[in-house]
Amino acid sequence: MNLVLTGSTSGIGWETLKALMPIADRVFLPVRNIKKAEKMIQHLFQKEKIVLIPMDLSIMAEVKKGAIQILEQCKEIHLLINNAGGMFPAGKKTSEGLDLTFATNHLGHFLLTRELMPALIRGEAKIIHVSSIAHQIATDPSKDFGLLKSANTGTAYGKGKLYNILFSNELKNRFESKGISTYALHPGAVKTAFGSETSLWAKLIIEISKLIFISPKAGAQTTIFLATTPKSQLRNGGYYIKKKPKTPSALARNQKLSAGLWDYSESVLKNLGVI
């Protein structure tokens, strides 16, 4: 099995990596900080399976370059886990002029998945998206998919997590006939470094909430379940909590929204000249 996993150097991504290493043949890790990743993996058993790919998911030019590097080394991908994400101050922009929440939580994974699609199709891959129950706080994003007018950190994050589910649904609509299976999940409230770049008030709320948070290892269990369970036992396009399919919000099930988000995402990438 050839695996691509984002967000692998901390939290549930790290726990997911350790759990899946024994059953993977090759593991491609797009990482923002190569030195940190090299230090973390040096003591992993079978670390020779790992290929580190320099990539900041918030910078589309880097995502494009990293995807090309993966495809140069791997013709079939059997499992893609879009795990990376984060909560950032509302209105914070990337060097490409994108909203940071939109770029990191959605557009980077959208471009990565799109570019890897030939190898994903050849591998009849599973694509797993780590979303959140926070998608339920999102309001209709259709007039501002890019979060350019968003002034609230929490609601912007909620929309980013809504996009994970909408993206998963649209992938099913477009690529199920080509052997692709796709799933979204809520990992639980996980005790990690999540929210470290938010405002002081948001950090305070997160720190207080950590009293009831679960461990990263516990939070990774639904991802690992989806990665290792045969497709025949899973619901393609499903949204999972604690290894069980659940019904997401009405917005998350809106096919017009999922198609609109896809079209908007492609238009942004075309304007940036990366597709």
mmCIF file of C-alpha atoms in Angstrom:
data_model
loop_
_atom_site.group_PDB
_atom_site.id
_atom_site.type_symbol
_atom_site.label_atom_id
_atom_site.label_comp_id
_atom_site.label_asym_id
_atom_site.label_seq_id
_atom_site.Cartn_x
_atom_site.Cartn_y
_atom_site.Cartn_z
ATOM 1 C CA MET A 1 0.000 0.000 0.000
ATOM 2 C CA ASN A 2 1.238 3.473 -0.908
ATOM 3 C CA LEU A 3 0.099 6.135 1.559
ATOM 4 C CA VAL A 4 0.069 9.935 1.423
ATOM 5 C CA LEU A 5 -0.612 11.609 4.786
ATOM 6 C CA THR A 6 -0.679 15.328 5.576
ATOM 7 C CA GLY A 7 -0.240 16.794 9.038
ATOM 8 C CA SER A 8 1.861 13.842 10.144
ATOM 9 C CA THR A 9 4.280 15.499 12.578
ATOM 10 C CA SER A 10 1.883 16.190 15.429
ATOM 11 C CA GLY A 11 -1.339 15.137 17.109
ATOM 12 C CA ILE A 12 -3.578 12.593 15.454
ATOM 13 C CA GLY A 13 -1.504 12.692 12.269
ATOM 14 C CA TRP A 14 1.515 11.356 14.149
ATOM 15 C CA GLU A 15 -0.566 8.641 15.790
ATOM 16 C CA THR A 16 -2.076 7.738 12.419
ATOM 17 C CA LEU A 17 1.388 7.478 10.884
ATOM 18 C CA LYS A 18 2.660 5.141 13.590
ATOM 19 C CA ALA A 19 -0.406 2.919 13.289
ATOM 20 C CA LEU A 20 -0.289 2.605 9.501
ATOM 21 C CA MET A 21 3.471 2.284 9.025
ATOM 22 C CA PRO A 22 3.517 -1.529 9.478
ATOM 23 C CA ILE A 23 1.002 -2.111 6.658
ATOM 24 C CA ALA A 24 2.336 0.485 4.218
ATOM 25 C CA ASP A 25 4.917 -0.169 1.531
ATOM 26 C CA ARG A 26 5.766 3.484 0.930
ATOM 27 C CA VAL A 27 4.711 6.526 2.921
ATOM 28 C CA PHE A 28 4.789 10.020 1.438
ATOM 29 C CA LEU A 29 4.632 12.800 4.011
ATOM 30 C CA PRO A 30 4.086 16.359 2.786
ATOM 31 C CA VAL A 31 5.591 18.470 5.579
ATOM 32 C CA ARG A 32 6.176 22.173 6.137
ATOM 33 C CA ASN A 33 9.212 21.694 8.387
ATOM 34 C CA ILE A 34 11.619 19.102 6.956
ATOM 35 C CA LYS A 35 14.094 19.302 9.867
ATOM 36 C CA LYS A 36 11.336 18.693 12.422
ATOM 37 C CA ALA A 37 10.041 15.744 10.402
ATOM 38 C CA GLU A 38 13.500 14.217 10.000
ATOM 39 C CA LYS A 39 14.048 14.396 13.744
ATOM 40 C CA MET A 40 10.668 12.840 14.522
ATOM 41 C CA ILE A 41 10.930 9.881 12.159
ATOM 42 C CA GLN A 42 14.539 8.942 12.893
ATOM 43 C CA HIS A 43 13.540 6.403 15.550
ATOM 44 C CA LEU A 44 10.521 4.953 13.751
ATOM 45 C CA PHE A 45 10.677 1.287 12.829
ATOM 46 C CA GLN A 46 10.948 0.873 9.028
ATOM 47 C CA LYS A 47 11.604 4.587 8.578
ATOM 48 C CA GLU A 48 13.145 3.772 5.198
ATOM 49 C CA LYS A 49 9.581 3.531 3.864
ATOM 50 C CA ILE A 50 9.094 7.258 4.395
ATOM 51 C CA VAL A 51 9.596 9.940 1.751
ATOM 52 C CA LEU A 52 9.437 13.517 3.025
ATOM 53 C CA ILE A 53 7.967 16.053 0.606
ATOM 54 C CA PRO A 54 8.516 19.773 1.309
ATOM 55 C CA MET A 55 5.078 21.404 1.258
ATOM 56 C CA ASP A 56 3.231 24.211 2.975
ATOM 57 C CA LEU A 57 -0.428 23.383 2.311
ATOM 58 C CA SER A 58 -1.378 27.050 2.538
ATOM 59 C CA ILE A 59 0.849 27.957 -0.438
ATOM 60 C CA MET A 60 -0.600 26.563 -3.668
ATOM 61 C CA ALA A 61 2.655 26.832 -5.616
ATOM 62 C CA GLU A 62 4.307 24.574 -3.017
ATOM 63 C CA VAL A 63 1.419 22.107 -3.125
ATOM 64 C CA LYS A 64 1.704 21.881 -6.898
ATOM 65 C CA LYS A 65 5.462 21.317 -6.714
ATOM 66 C CA GLY A 66 5.114 18.712 -3.980
ATOM 67 C CA ALA A 67 2.416 16.807 -5.857
ATOM 68 C CA ILE A 68 4.704 16.595 -8.889
ATOM 69 C CA GLN A 69 7.457 15.156 -6.682
ATOM 70 C CA ILE A 70 5.100 12.494 -5.339
ATOM 71 C CA LEU A 71 3.915 11.504 -8.820
ATOM 72 C CA GLU A 72 7.512 11.237 -10.022
ATOM 73 C CA GLN A 73 8.105 8.555 -7.394
ATOM 74 C CA CYS A 74 4.742 6.826 -7.199
ATOM 75 C CA LYS A 75 2.407 5.748 -9.989
ATOM 76 C CA GLU A 76 -0.297 4.282 -7.734
ATOM 77 C CA ILE A 77 -1.630 5.709 -4.477
ATOM 78 C CA HIS A 78 -3.929 3.521 -2.419
ATOM 79 C CA LEU A 79 -4.645 5.802 0.531
ATOM 80 C CA LEU A 80 -4.661 9.596 0.847
ATOM 81 C CA ILE A 81 -5.385 11.053 4.278
ATOM 82 C CA ASN A 82 -6.082 14.784 4.248
ATOM 83 C CA ASN A 83 -5.420 15.274 7.934
ATOM 84 C CA ALA A 84 -3.733 18.673 8.282
ATOM 85 C CA GLY A 85 -5.722 21.688 9.390
ATOM 86 C CA GLY A 86 -5.872 24.448 11.917
ATOM 87 C CA MET A 87 -7.641 27.419 13.431
ATOM 88 C CA PHE A 88 -6.197 30.816 12.546
ATOM 89 C CA PRO A 89 -7.096 34.453 13.212
ATOM 90 C CA ALA A 90 -9.936 35.591 10.993
ATOM 91 C CA GLY A 91 -8.723 37.642 8.050
ATOM 92 C CA LYS A 92 -5.131 36.389 8.140
ATOM 93 C CA LYS A 93 -3.831 36.049 4.574
ATOM 94 C CA THR A 94 -1.242 33.860 2.878
ATOM 95 C CA SER A 95 1.523 35.219 0.647
ATOM 96 C CA GLU A 96 -0.740 34.378 -2.307
ATOM 97 C CA GLY A 97 -3.542 36.551 -0.950
ATOM 98 C CA LEU A 98 -5.780 33.697 0.211
ATOM 99 C CA ASP A 99 -7.503 33.478 3.561
ATOM 100 C CA LEU A 100 -5.247 31.251 5.678
ATOM 101 C CA THR A 101 -8.124 29.192 7.107
ATOM 102 C CA PHE A 102 -9.520 28.567 3.613
ATOM 103 C CA ALA A 103 -6.108 27.716 2.152
ATOM 104 C CA THR A 104 -4.939 25.388 4.923
ATOM 105 C CA ASN A 105 -8.189 23.603 5.740
ATOM 106 C CA HIS A 106 -9.510 23.234 2.204
ATOM 107 C CA LEU A 107 -7.769 24.579 -0.870
ATOM 108 C CA GLY A 108 -4.366 22.978 -0.272
ATOM 109 C CA HIS A 109 -5.946 19.550 0.086
ATOM 110 C CA PHE A 110 -8.230 20.230 -2.874
ATOM 111 C CA LEU A 111 -5.225 20.952 -5.108
ATOM 112 C CA LEU A 112 -3.164 18.071 -3.720
ATOM 113 C CA THR A 113 -5.998 15.598 -4.288
ATOM 114 C CA ARG A 114 -6.704 16.985 -7.753
ATOM 115 C CA GLU A 115 -3.069 16.707 -8.822
ATOM 116 C CA LEU A 116 -2.679 13.191 -7.409
ATOM 117 C CA MET A 117 -5.925 11.960 -8.974
ATOM 118 C CA PRO A 118 -4.320 9.927 -11.816
ATOM 119 C CA ALA A 119 -2.354 7.884 -9.254
ATOM 120 C CA LEU A 120 -5.351 7.697 -6.927
ATOM 121 C CA ILE A 121 -7.508 6.290 -9.730
ATOM 122 C CA ARG A 122 -4.861 3.735 -10.653
ATOM 123 C CA GLY A 123 -4.746 2.656 -7.007
ATOM 124 C CA GLU A 124 -8.563 2.664 -6.606
ATOM 125 C CA ALA A 125 -7.807 4.714 -3.544
ATOM 126 C CA LYS A 126 -9.518 5.635 -0.348
ATOM 127 C CA ILE A 127 -9.449 9.358 0.410
ATOM 128 C CA ILE A 128 -10.021 10.285 4.051
ATOM 129 C CA HIS A 129 -10.763 13.825 5.215
ATOM 130 C CA VAL A 130 -10.373 14.793 8.860
ATOM 131 C CA SER A 131 -13.259 17.185 9.419
ATOM 132 C CA SER A 132 -14.953 18.144 12.685
ATOM 133 C CA ILE A 133 -18.317 18.363 14.369
ATOM 134 C CA ALA A 134 -17.566 22.107 14.254
ATOM 135 C CA HIS A 135 -18.934 22.029 10.694
ATOM 136 C CA GLN A 136 -22.361 22.264 12.305
ATOM 137 C CA ILE A 137 -21.806 25.900 13.310
ATOM 138 C CA ALA A 138 -21.208 26.954 9.703
ATOM 139 C CA THR A 139 -23.719 29.150 7.918
ATOM 140 C CA ASP A 140 -24.316 29.125 4.160
ATOM 141 C CA PRO A 141 -20.902 29.969 2.635
ATOM 142 C CA SER A 142 -22.037 30.292 -0.987
ATOM 143 C CA LYS A 143 -21.617 34.075 -1.142
ATOM 144 C CA ASP A 144 -18.095 33.939 0.310
ATOM 145 C CA PHE A 145 -16.543 30.516 -0.287
ATOM 146 C CA GLY A 146 -13.067 32.009 0.081
ATOM 147 C CA LEU A 147 -13.808 33.395 3.579
ATOM 148 C CA LEU A 148 -12.564 36.793 2.424
ATOM 149 C CA LYS A 149 -15.283 38.581 4.388
ATOM 150 C CA SER A 150 -15.173 36.396 7.476
ATOM 151 C CA ALA A 151 -14.516 38.289 10.711
ATOM 152 C CA ASN A 152 -14.920 35.472 13.221
ATOM 153 C CA THR A 153 -12.240 32.854 13.865
ATOM 154 C CA GLY A 154 -14.649 30.160 15.046
ATOM 155 C CA THR A 155 -17.188 30.467 12.249
ATOM 156 C CA ALA A 156 -14.415 30.572 9.636
ATOM 157 C CA TYR A 157 -13.006 27.343 11.074
ATOM 158 C CA GLY A 158 -16.492 25.808 11.044
ATOM 159 C CA LYS A 159 -16.816 26.601 7.344
ATOM 160 C CA GLY A 160 -13.400 25.102 6.687
ATOM 161 C CA LYS A 161 -14.532 21.874 8.316
ATOM 162 C CA LEU A 162 -17.804 22.012 6.364
ATOM 163 C CA TYR A 163 -15.713 22.210 3.202
ATOM 164 C CA ASN A 164 -13.978 18.933 4.117
ATOM 165 C CA ILE A 165 -17.325 17.137 4.015
ATOM 166 C CA LEU A 166 -18.552 18.939 0.897
ATOM 167 C CA PHE A 167 -15.284 18.074 -0.853
ATOM 168 C CA SER A 168 -15.609 14.434 0.156
ATOM 169 C CA ASN A 169 -19.167 14.324 -1.171
ATOM 170 C CA GLU A 170 -18.218 15.896 -4.481
ATOM 171 C CA LEU A 171 -15.314 13.492 -4.913
ATOM 172 C CA LYS A 172 -17.780 10.636 -4.531
ATOM 173 C CA ASN A 173 -20.094 12.197 -7.107
ATOM 174 C CA ARG A 174 -17.311 12.667 -9.639
ATOM 175 C CA PHE A 175 -15.008 9.700 -9.093
ATOM 176 C CA GLU A 176 -16.918 6.793 -7.521
ATOM 177 C CA SER A 177 -17.328 5.298 -10.996
ATOM 178 C CA LYS A 178 -13.514 5.265 -11.314
ATOM 179 C CA GLY A 179 -12.964 3.270 -8.141
ATOM 180 C CA ILE A 180 -12.438 6.124 -5.689
ATOM 181 C CA SER A 181 -13.901 5.854 -2.177
ATOM 182 C CA THR A 182 -14.016 8.887 0.064
ATOM 183 C CA TYR A 183 -14.911 9.494 3.700
ATOM 184 C CA ALA A 184 -15.018 12.373 6.171
ATOM 185 C CA LEU A 185 -14.813 12.097 9.940
ATOM 186 C CA HIS A 186 -14.947 13.886 13.260
ATOM 187 C CA PRO A 187 -11.998 12.693 15.372
ATOM 188 C CA GLY A 188 -13.361 13.923 18.678
ATOM 189 C CA ALA A 189 -12.125 16.848 20.757
ATOM 190 C CA VAL A 190 -8.421 16.054 20.714
ATOM 191 C CA LYS A 191 -5.779 17.439 23.077
ATOM 192 C CA THR A 192 -3.110 18.776 20.693
ATOM 193 C CA ALA A 193 -1.365 22.060 19.823
ATOM 194 C CA PHE A 194 -4.475 22.959 17.830
ATOM 195 C CA GLY A 195 -5.347 26.661 17.863
ATOM 196 C CA SER A 196 -1.831 27.827 18.757
ATOM 197 C CA GLU A 197 -2.040 30.659 16.213
ATOM 198 C CA THR A 198 -5.422 32.009 17.305
ATOM 199 C CA SER A 199 -6.262 35.046 19.432
ATOM 200 C CA LEU A 200 -5.594 35.088 23.175
ATOM 201 C CA TRP A 201 -9.334 34.713 23.900
ATOM 202 C CA ALA A 202 -9.667 31.698 21.581
ATOM 203 C CA LYS A 203 -6.564 30.129 23.120
ATOM 204 C CA LEU A 204 -8.064 30.530 26.582
ATOM 205 C CA ILE A 205 -11.280 28.776 25.549
ATOM 206 C CA ILE A 206 -9.290 25.951 23.941
ATOM 207 C CA GLU A 207 -7.082 25.499 27.017
ATOM 208 C CA ILE A 208 -10.101 25.306 29.334
ATOM 209 C CA SER A 209 -11.769 22.823 26.972
ATOM 210 C CA LYS A 210 -8.719 20.552 27.065
ATOM 211 C CA LEU A 211 -9.889 19.366 30.471
ATOM 212 C CA ILE A 212 -12.398 17.162 28.636
ATOM 213 C CA PHE A 213 -10.340 16.497 25.509
ATOM 214 C CA ILE A 214 -9.234 13.020 24.450
ATOM 215 C CA SER A 215 -5.695 11.946 23.605
ATOM 216 C CA PRO A 216 -4.313 12.159 20.050
ATOM 217 C CA LYS A 217 -4.102 8.358 20.014
ATOM 218 C CA ALA A 218 -7.811 8.086 20.796
ATOM 219 C CA GLY A 219 -8.586 10.801 18.270
ATOM 220 C CA ALA A 220 -6.795 8.891 15.505
ATOM 221 C CA GLN A 221 -8.888 5.742 15.887
ATOM 222 C CA THR A 222 -11.642 6.615 13.397
ATOM 223 C CA THR A 223 -9.063 7.589 10.771
ATOM 224 C CA ILE A 224 -7.246 4.288 11.330
ATOM 225 C CA PHE A 225 -10.547 2.402 11.200
ATOM 226 C CA LEU A 226 -11.455 3.935 7.842
ATOM 227 C CA ALA A 227 -7.960 3.320 6.503
ATOM 228 C CA THR A 228 -7.884 -0.369 7.425
ATOM 229 C CA THR A 229 -11.501 -1.501 7.009
ATOM 230 C CA PRO A 230 -12.422 -3.038 3.614
ATOM 231 C CA LYS A 231 -14.373 -0.697 1.356
ATOM 232 C CA SER A 232 -17.237 -3.169 1.224
ATOM 233 C CA GLN A 233 -17.845 -2.586 4.938
ATOM 234 C CA LEU A 234 -17.863 1.215 4.676
ATOM 235 C CA ARG A 235 -20.308 3.769 3.288
ATOM 236 C CA ASN A 236 -18.728 5.624 0.376
ATOM 237 C CA GLY A 237 -19.193 9.347 0.956
ATOM 238 C CA GLY A 238 -19.978 8.713 4.613
ATOM 239 C CA TYR A 239 -19.305 10.978 7.585
ATOM 240 C CA TYR A 240 -18.013 9.006 10.570
ATOM 241 C CA ILE A 241 -17.856 9.603 14.313
ATOM 242 C CA LYS A 242 -16.390 6.957 16.653
ATOM 243 C CA LYS A 243 -16.132 4.525 13.717
ATOM 244 C CA LYS A 244 -19.852 4.805 12.942
ATOM 245 C CA PRO A 245 -21.557 6.574 10.006
ATOM 246 C CA LYS A 246 -23.511 9.621 11.144
ATOM 247 C CA THR A 247 -25.617 12.266 9.439
ATOM 248 C CA PRO A 248 -23.802 15.616 9.040
ATOM 249 C CA SER A 249 -25.533 18.997 8.850
ATOM 250 C CA ALA A 250 -28.019 19.881 6.120
ATOM 251 C CA LEU A 251 -25.457 22.227 4.567
ATOM 252 C CA ALA A 252 -22.924 19.393 4.430
ATOM 253 C CA ARG A 253 -25.439 17.319 2.448
ATOM 254 C CA ASN A 254 -26.258 20.108 -0.027
ATOM 255 C CA GLN A 255 -25.158 18.967 -3.499
ATOM 256 C CA LYS A 256 -25.444 22.470 -4.932
ATOM 257 C CA LEU A 257 -22.994 23.686 -2.297
ATOM 258 C CA SER A 258 -20.507 20.863 -2.919
ATOM 259 C CA ALA A 259 -20.542 21.537 -6.662
ATOM 260 C CA GLY A 260 -20.273 25.287 -6.088
ATOM 261 C CA LEU A 261 -17.302 24.873 -3.758
ATOM 262 C CA TRP A 262 -15.571 22.688 -6.336
ATOM 263 C CA ASP A 263 -16.103 25.246 -9.107
ATOM 264 C CA TYR A 264 -14.983 28.135 -6.889
ATOM 265 C CA SER A 265 -11.853 26.242 -5.808
ATOM 266 C CA GLU A 266 -10.882 25.565 -9.413
ATOM 267 C CA SER A 267 -11.439 29.200 -10.341
ATOM 268 C CA VAL A 268 -9.100 30.367 -7.552
ATOM 269 C CA LEU A 269 -6.421 27.896 -8.620
ATOM 270 C CA LYS A 270 -6.718 28.988 -12.242
ATOM 271 C CA ASN A 271 -6.298 32.620 -11.194
ATOM 272 C CA LEU A 272 -3.135 31.619 -9.326
ATOM 273 C CA GLY A 273 -1.861 29.810 -12.423
ATOM 274 C CA VAL A 274 -1.394 26.432 -10.741
ATOM 275 C CA ILE A 275 -3.931 24.511 -12.850
#
